[in-house]
Amino acid sequence: MFSNFRTRHAAYFNFAFLFVVFGSWLFFYLQPVLRGFLSEEYLFYGKVSYAAIPSIFGNTDIPLLDKTVFQLNSDKEATFVLYASKDMLDEMSDWFSFGARNVSDIPLEVTASRIGKNRFVVSSMATSDGAVEWDTLMEYQFYWAIIYLGIEVVLLAGFIFFIILGFRSRRRYKAMLLNLQEAKAGEYE
């Protein structure tokens, strides 16, 4: 009878911990995009010397978790992060592909926001054959950032909810133990 309350108490705190861990993890994935909205944009010219899909979400088309990282002109001091959907990358493949053999021969114009000392979030890209405009990338990033921020709010509310339930069940458990001890003391008198 009493182990039910003890188990429920621990389960509430475990769920709260799960919500805060998942929320923190999601926020750290979202943070570069959010910082990109608030940073000044810079214009870069060059040819791609390095490109990779570094995350475990590579080619999954999960918005803002699937990203492409690249460098221009063998400059290891500037790394660019491109957040784009699979459809955008497919449209881009008509005029530019990070996996093409001649990728290092194609001049590229990149507009990006600084999010760290050596990291930039791409807000537009262009070659002589085509472009991904600022409106397209920013709309995609802003739309999914708002959705992820909504998920963050739900996770925060869930965390608060389960913390409150955990403390309330703890008080009820302690009150029941106190009543049980008083009842046992009354039996021995």
XYZ file of N, CA and C in Angstrom:
567
model
N 0.811 -1.190 0.000
C 0.000 0.000 0.000
C 0.855 1.255 0.000
N 1.891 1.306 0.824
C 2.705 2.509 0.928
C 3.756 2.583 -0.170
N 4.164 1.456 -0.721
C 5.166 1.487 -1.794
C 4.598 2.148 -3.049
N 3.274 2.125 -3.209
C 2.652 2.785 -4.351
C 2.962 4.279 -4.346
N 2.859 4.921 -3.183
C 3.142 6.351 -3.094
C 4.626 6.631 -3.271
N 5.464 5.775 -2.748
C 6.896 5.963 -2.887
C 7.291 5.821 -4.358
N 6.722 4.867 -5.071
C 7.019 4.659 -6.481
C 6.498 5.815 -7.315
N 5.318 6.285 -7.014
C 4.739 7.401 -7.747
C 5.595 8.648 -7.563
N 6.055 8.860 -6.352
C 6.899 10.012 -6.040
C 8.168 9.980 -6.911
N 8.819 8.849 -6.965
C 10.039 8.728 -7.771
C 9.734 8.858 -9.266
N 8.611 8.321 -9.699
C 8.251 8.401 -11.122
C 8.017 9.844 -11.549
N 7.380 10.637 -10.694
C 7.150 12.047 -11.032
C 8.469 12.783 -11.218
N 9.413 12.556 -10.305
C 10.706 13.219 -10.434
C 11.494 12.697 -11.632
N 11.359 11.421 -11.951
C 12.032 10.882 -13.134
C 11.466 11.477 -14.416
N 10.143 11.630 -14.478
C 9.544 12.271 -15.649
C 9.980 13.728 -15.755
N 10.052 14.423 -14.635
C 10.515 15.817 -14.645
C 11.946 15.884 -15.157
N 12.785 14.965 -14.699
C 14.173 14.916 -15.159
C 14.243 14.626 -16.657
N 13.411 13.712 -17.137
C 13.359 13.394 -18.560
C 12.969 14.617 -19.384
N 11.978 15.359 -18.919
C 11.534 16.559 -19.629
C 12.641 17.604 -19.680
N 13.355 17.802 -18.584
C 14.403 18.823 -18.566
C 15.608 18.390 -19.410
N 15.940 17.122 -19.418
C 17.052 16.648 -20.255
C 16.701 16.782 -21.731
N 15.516 16.349 -22.114
C 15.113 16.458 -23.517
C 14.998 17.926 -23.938
N 14.457 18.764 -23.065
C 14.348 20.188 -23.368
C 15.703 20.844 -23.523
N 16.654 20.507 -22.665
C 18.012 21.059 -22.761
C 18.689 20.608 -24.041
N 18.558 19.327 -24.350
C 19.169 18.802 -25.572
C 18.604 19.512 -26.809
N 17.300 19.676 -26.855
C 16.661 20.338 -27.982
C 17.067 21.808 -28.062
N 17.185 22.464 -26.915
C 17.581 23.874 -26.907
C 18.998 24.050 -27.436
N 19.910 23.157 -27.078
C 21.283 23.288 -27.564
C 21.377 23.033 -29.068
N 20.488 22.216 -29.629
C 20.433 22.066 -31.079
C 19.820 23.298 -31.732
N 18.906 23.956 -31.061
C 18.205 25.116 -31.593
C 18.990 26.411 -31.417
N 19.868 26.454 -30.457
C 20.591 27.677 -30.111
C 21.329 28.322 -31.292
N 22.057 27.610 -32.144
C 22.724 28.283 -33.261
C 21.759 29.009 -34.196
N 20.606 28.434 -34.446
C 19.622 29.075 -35.319
C 19.109 30.354 -34.674
N 18.799 30.293 -33.391
C 18.296 31.469 -32.685
C 19.345 32.576 -32.641
N 20.592 32.209 -32.417
C 21.662 33.209 -32.411
C 21.879 33.783 -33.798
N 21.635 32.988 -34.833
C 21.771 33.470 -36.201
C 20.767 34.559 -36.544
N 19.586 34.511 -35.934
C 18.576 35.545 -36.173
C 19.006 36.892 -35.608
N 19.771 36.863 -34.534
C 20.110 38.091 -33.825
C 21.482 38.652 -34.189
N 22.236 37.944 -35.027
C 23.595 38.356 -35.348
C 23.661 39.116 -36.664
N 24.724 39.864 -36.791
C 24.967 40.617 -38.023
C 25.399 39.659 -39.130
N 24.977 39.954 -40.355
C 25.312 39.097 -41.489
C 26.595 39.570 -42.174
N 27.335 38.595 -42.696
C 28.574 38.862 -43.422
C 28.476 38.197 -44.790
N 29.202 38.731 -45.742
C 29.210 38.189 -47.101
C 30.558 37.540 -47.363
N 30.537 36.310 -47.885
C 31.756 35.543 -48.163
C 31.736 35.073 -49.609
N 32.931 35.005 -50.210
C 33.092 34.457 -51.553
C 34.146 33.371 -51.478
N 33.952 32.304 -52.239
C 34.962 31.264 -52.270
C 34.436 29.992 -52.896
N 35.262 28.966 -52.790
C 34.917 27.643 -53.294
C 34.928 26.676 -52.118
N 34.005 25.739 -52.133
C 33.880 24.787 -51.031
C 35.093 23.874 -51.009
N 35.750 23.819 -49.848
C 36.912 22.938 -49.707
C 36.612 21.738 -48.818
N 35.553 21.848 -48.021
C 35.194 20.771 -47.108
C 33.689 20.834 -46.886
N 33.043 19.683 -46.904
C 31.603 19.614 -46.622
C 31.313 18.300 -45.896
N 30.410 18.370 -44.930
C 30.060 17.178 -44.159
C 28.657 17.327 -43.596
N 28.056 16.183 -43.292
C 26.792 16.138 -42.559
C 27.145 15.495 -41.221
N 27.420 16.336 -40.196
C 28.056 15.831 -38.980
C 27.154 15.168 -37.958
N 25.873 15.353 -38.035
C 25.031 14.889 -36.940
C 24.515 13.474 -37.175
N 23.960 12.915 -36.128
C 23.352 11.594 -36.252
C 22.056 11.677 -37.040
N 21.584 12.897 -37.284
C 20.347 13.104 -38.015
C 20.593 13.352 -39.502
N 21.806 13.129 -39.979
C 22.146 13.398 -41.365
C 21.222 12.694 -42.337
N 20.705 13.452 -43.298
C 19.801 12.974 -44.353
C 18.488 12.411 -43.819
N 18.093 12.794 -42.622
C 16.810 12.344 -42.086
C 15.701 13.331 -42.393
N 16.071 14.537 -42.781
C 15.139 15.627 -43.078
C 14.327 16.036 -41.848
N 14.920 15.896 -40.671
C 14.306 16.429 -39.457
C 14.708 17.899 -39.394
N 13.748 18.802 -39.423
C 14.067 20.228 -39.510
C 14.981 20.715 -38.391
N 15.986 21.460 -38.765
C 16.975 22.089 -37.900
C 17.881 21.102 -37.170
N 17.629 19.822 -37.252
C 18.547 18.846 -36.681
C 19.440 18.260 -37.773
N 18.932 18.197 -38.984
C 19.695 17.752 -40.143
C 20.352 18.993 -40.752
N 21.669 19.021 -40.793
C 22.377 20.203 -41.272
C 23.590 19.794 -42.095
N 24.093 20.746 -42.867
C 25.301 20.545 -43.656
C 26.331 21.551 -43.185
N 27.525 21.086 -42.918
C 28.620 21.948 -42.480
C 29.647 21.994 -43.598
N 30.123 23.196 -43.914
C 31.129 23.307 -44.963
C 32.088 24.450 -44.667
N 33.232 24.425 -45.396
C 34.234 25.477 -45.296
C 34.542 25.983 -46.694
N 34.965 27.229 -46.770
C 35.329 27.846 -48.041
C 36.833 28.079 -48.102
N 37.416 27.878 -49.266
C 38.822 28.207 -49.546
C 39.808 27.599 -48.551
N 39.549 26.417 -48.073
C 40.415 25.712 -47.109
C 40.658 26.519 -45.846
N 39.772 27.421 -45.520
C 39.895 28.248 -44.325
C 39.271 27.514 -43.146
N 40.107 27.001 -42.270
C 39.616 26.260 -41.109
C 39.141 27.204 -40.000
N 39.306 28.490 -40.194
C 38.875 29.479 -39.212
C 37.429 29.914 -39.420
N 36.777 29.413 -40.452
C 35.378 29.770 -40.710
C 34.627 28.521 -41.150
N 33.678 28.100 -40.323
C 32.845 26.945 -40.634
C 31.410 27.434 -40.792
N 30.785 27.025 -41.878
C 29.422 27.451 -42.200
C 28.461 26.301 -41.953
N 27.308 26.621 -41.375
C 26.279 25.623 -41.095
C 25.056 25.986 -41.928
N 24.634 25.061 -42.774
C 23.465 25.272 -43.622
C 22.318 24.419 -43.100
N 21.255 25.082 -42.658
C 20.025 24.402 -42.247
C 19.056 24.514 -43.409
N 18.813 23.410 -44.080
C 17.913 23.411 -45.231
C 17.183 22.072 -45.281
N 15.977 22.104 -45.826
C 15.201 20.873 -45.929
C 15.710 20.032 -47.096
N 15.282 18.798 -47.130
C 15.673 17.907 -48.225
C 15.171 18.448 -49.566
N 13.980 19.047 -49.572
C 13.462 19.637 -50.805
C 14.342 20.781 -51.288
N 14.789 21.630 -50.366
C 15.679 22.728 -50.748
C 16.991 22.203 -51.308
N 17.537 21.190 -50.651
C 18.797 20.612 -51.138
C 18.610 19.937 -52.491
N 17.443 19.316 -52.707
C 17.164 18.713 -54.012
C 17.064 19.773 -55.099
N 16.409 20.901 -54.799
C 16.345 22.005 -55.756
C 17.731 22.588 -56.006
N 18.529 22.664 -54.938
C 19.892 23.175 -55.071
C 20.752 22.266 -55.932
N 20.470 20.968 -55.900
C 21.323 20.020 -56.627
C 21.313 20.261 -58.131
N 20.317 21.003 -58.637
C 20.321 21.359 -60.057
C 21.473 22.290 -60.401
N 21.872 23.122 -59.468
C 22.937 24.080 -59.745
C 24.129 23.973 -58.803
N 23.978 23.236 -57.689
C 25.099 23.062 -56.766
C 24.838 21.861 -55.867
N 25.850 21.026 -55.695
C 25.740 19.876 -54.798
C 27.034 19.744 -54.012
N 26.905 19.576 -52.697
C 28.092 19.437 -51.861
C 28.836 18.132 -52.133
N 28.150 17.159 -52.706
C 28.769 15.868 -52.978
C 29.330 15.730 -54.379
N 29.218 16.763 -55.196
C 29.696 16.678 -56.583
C 31.223 16.659 -56.629
N 31.740 16.029 -57.667
C 33.203 15.956 -57.833
C 33.813 17.334 -58.104
N 33.066 18.181 -58.793
C 33.605 19.487 -59.157
C 33.190 20.585 -58.176
N 32.807 20.222 -56.979
C 32.320 21.209 -56.011
C 33.389 22.256 -55.699
N 34.645 21.873 -55.737
C 35.715 22.826 -55.423
C 36.017 23.767 -56.584
N 35.375 23.562 -57.744
C 35.590 24.435 -58.898
C 34.508 25.496 -59.046
N 33.440 25.405 -58.267
C 32.299 26.306 -58.428
C 32.419 27.473 -57.443
N 32.529 28.705 -57.964
C 32.568 29.857 -57.060
C 31.211 30.045 -56.369
N 31.261 30.382 -55.106
C 30.062 30.449 -54.283
C 30.038 31.767 -53.510
N 28.863 32.346 -53.432
C 28.647 33.546 -52.616
C 27.755 33.139 -51.456
N 28.235 33.370 -50.242
C 27.514 32.939 -49.048
C 27.274 34.150 -48.142
N 26.033 34.335 -47.739
C 25.694 35.321 -46.719
C 25.383 34.541 -45.453
N 26.079 34.901 -44.355
C 25.929 34.127 -43.120
C 26.042 35.029 -41.902
N 25.415 34.583 -40.818
C 25.456 35.293 -39.538
C 26.440 34.600 -38.616
N 27.251 35.399 -37.933
C 28.235 34.839 -37.001
C 27.526 34.379 -35.730
N 27.767 33.115 -35.340
C 27.173 32.582 -34.105
C 28.240 32.188 -33.088
N 29.481 32.269 -33.485
C 30.600 31.941 -32.613
C 31.862 32.496 -33.226
N 32.975 32.229 -32.608
C 34.244 32.756 -33.115
C 34.508 32.305 -34.546
N 34.267 31.024 -34.815
C 34.572 30.462 -36.132
C 33.357 29.858 -36.828
N 32.151 30.086 -36.318
C 30.959 29.436 -36.880
C 29.961 30.473 -37.379
N 29.360 30.125 -38.520
C 28.391 30.993 -39.166
C 27.184 30.174 -39.593
N 25.980 30.760 -39.480
C 24.767 30.129 -39.986
C 24.442 30.779 -41.323
N 24.284 29.948 -42.350
C 24.046 30.439 -43.710
C 22.621 30.976 -43.827
N 22.513 32.185 -44.406
C 21.189 32.760 -44.649
C 20.885 32.873 -46.142
N 21.904 32.765 -46.998
C 21.670 32.661 -48.445
C 22.947 32.168 -49.113
N 22.759 31.521 -50.257
C 23.880 31.000 -51.057
C 23.575 31.244 -52.515
N 24.631 31.509 -53.297
C 24.416 31.730 -54.724
C 25.647 31.320 -55.515
N 25.395 30.826 -56.719
C 26.433 30.594 -57.719
C 25.981 31.315 -58.981
N 26.755 31.178 -60.030
C 26.353 31.810 -61.297
C 25.162 31.086 -61.923
N 24.873 29.843 -61.467
C 23.783 29.048 -62.040
C 22.488 29.078 -61.241
N 22.523 29.518 -59.992
C 21.312 29.518 -59.180
C 21.585 30.047 -57.787
N 20.512 30.114 -56.984
C 20.656 30.655 -55.633
C 19.566 30.116 -54.717
N 19.896 30.086 -53.444
C 18.910 29.869 -52.389
C 18.817 31.221 -51.696
N 17.683 31.838 -51.841
C 17.514 33.210 -51.368
C 17.352 33.285 -49.857
N 17.609 34.468 -49.349
C 17.495 34.754 -47.930
C 16.081 34.462 -47.433
N 15.081 34.875 -48.200
C 13.684 34.660 -47.796
C 13.377 33.183 -47.590
N 13.857 32.352 -48.492
C 13.566 30.916 -48.431
C 14.189 30.278 -47.183
N 15.477 30.528 -46.973
C 16.150 29.923 -45.823
C 15.657 30.497 -44.504
N 15.477 31.798 -44.443
C 15.032 32.417 -43.188
C 13.603 31.999 -42.838
N 12.753 31.894 -43.848
C 11.384 31.441 -43.595
C 11.376 30.020 -43.029
N 12.176 29.151 -43.626
C 12.285 27.768 -43.160
C 12.813 27.731 -41.725
N 13.914 28.445 -41.473
C 14.529 28.429 -40.148
C 13.621 29.063 -39.108
N 12.972 30.170 -39.452
C 12.101 30.853 -38.495
C 10.870 30.001 -38.180
N 10.274 29.399 -39.193
C 9.087 28.559 -39.003
C 9.389 27.412 -38.043
N 10.491 26.709 -38.286
C 10.808 25.564 -37.441
C 11.340 25.987 -36.078
N 11.987 27.140 -35.988
C 12.427 27.639 -34.684
C 11.221 27.945 -33.802
N 10.175 28.531 -34.383
C 8.959 28.818 -33.618
C 8.310 27.512 -33.145
N 8.264 26.518 -34.005
C 7.686 25.227 -33.608
C 8.506 24.590 -32.488
N 9.837 24.615 -32.608
C 10.676 24.036 -31.563
C 10.577 24.830 -30.259
N 10.431 26.145 -30.345
C 10.237 26.931 -29.125
C 8.906 26.569 -28.461
N 7.894 26.286 -29.254
C 6.623 25.801 -28.706
C 6.809 24.470 -27.998
N 7.587 23.583 -28.588
C 7.883 22.300 -27.944
C 8.641 22.535 -26.642
N 9.558 23.507 -26.653
C 10.306 23.848 -25.431
C 9.361 24.318 -24.324
N 8.369 25.123 -24.687
C 7.402 25.609 -23.698
C 6.607 24.435 -23.123
N 6.198 23.504 -23.974
C 5.464 22.322 -23.504
C 6.347 21.484 -22.573
N 7.622 21.318 -22.937
C 8.531 20.551 -22.084
C 8.759 21.243 -20.743
N 8.868 22.570 -20.753
C 9.020 23.305 -19.505
C 7.769 23.161 -18.639
N 6.594 23.256 -19.255
C 5.345 23.083 -18.510
C 5.258 21.666 -17.937
N 5.669 20.664 -18.721
C 5.680 19.280 -18.229
C 6.640 19.107 -17.076
N 7.804 19.736 -17.161
C 8.780 19.680 -16.074
C 8.188 20.261 -14.790
N 7.599 21.449 -14.898
C 7.003 22.098 -13.730
C 5.861 21.257 -13.161
N 5.020 20.721 -14.047
C 3.899 19.886 -13.637
C 4.366 18.670 -12.840
N 5.373 17.962 -13.356
C 5.824 16.747 -12.668
C 6.599 17.061 -11.387
N 7.290 18.181 -11.344
C 7.959 18.579 -10.099
C 6.912 18.858 -9.013
N 5.862 19.591 -9.386
C 4.799 19.880 -8.419
C 4.132 18.588 -7.949
N 3.825 17.689 -8.884
C 3.228 16.404 -8.486
C 4.162 15.616 -7.576
N 5.449 15.661 -7.871
C 6.415 14.937 -7.039
C 6.439 15.445 -5.616
N 6.459 16.755 -5.458
C 6.467 17.312 -4.107
C 5.142 17.104 -3.385
N 4.051 17.194 -4.119
C 2.741 16.969 -3.491
C 2.594 15.519 -3.033
N 3.031 14.574 -3.864
C 2.918 13.161 -3.465
C 3.854 12.871 -2.298
N 4.954 13.583 -2.216
C 5.882 13.385 -1.097
C 5.232 13.836 0.208
N 4.534 14.985 0.169
C 3.856 15.469 1.369
C 2.761 14.497 1.802
N 2.004 13.974 0.827
C 0.946 13.014 1.160
C 1.541 11.751 1.758
N 2.672 11.312 1.218
C 3.338 10.116 1.714
C 3.799 10.337 3.154
N 4.400 11.505 3.408
C 4.859 11.791 4.771
C 3.680 11.912 5.730
N 2.580 12.515 5.294
C 1.387 12.634 6.148
C 0.831 11.251 6.463
N 0.824 10.353 5.481
C 0.326 9.002 5.727
C 1.230 8.258 6.699
N 2.536 8.428 6.577
C 3.451 7.784 7.517
C 3.230 8.311 8.925
N 3.019 9.612 9.028
C 2.763 10.200 10.344
C 1.472 9.641 10.936
N 0.411 9.527 10.146
C -0.856 8.943 10.613
C -0.669 7.488 11.016
N 0.123 6.753 10.250
C 0.383 5.352 10.569
C 1.131 5.234 11.884
N 2.120 6.097 12.096
C 2.876 6.058 13.345
C 1.982 6.411 14.527
N 1.092 7.391 14.354
C 0.166 7.756 15.425
C -0.802 6.610 15.721
N -1.241 5.921 14.672
C -2.163 4.795 14.863
C -1.467 3.667 15.609
N -0.203 3.399 15.243
C 0.538 2.346 15.946
C 0.789 2.740 17.387
N 1.075 4.002 17.626
C 1.302 4.469 19.021
C 0.019 4.323 19.819
N -1.132 4.548 19.206
C -2.420 4.409 19.883
C -2.734 2.955 20.207
N -2.246 2.013 19.400
C -2.495 0.587 19.647
C -1.764 0.113 20.900
N -0.579 0.654 21.128
C 0.234 0.174 22.251
C -0.153 0.796 23.570
N -1.010 1.760 23.579
C -1.379 2.402 24.835
C -2.427 1.653 25.572
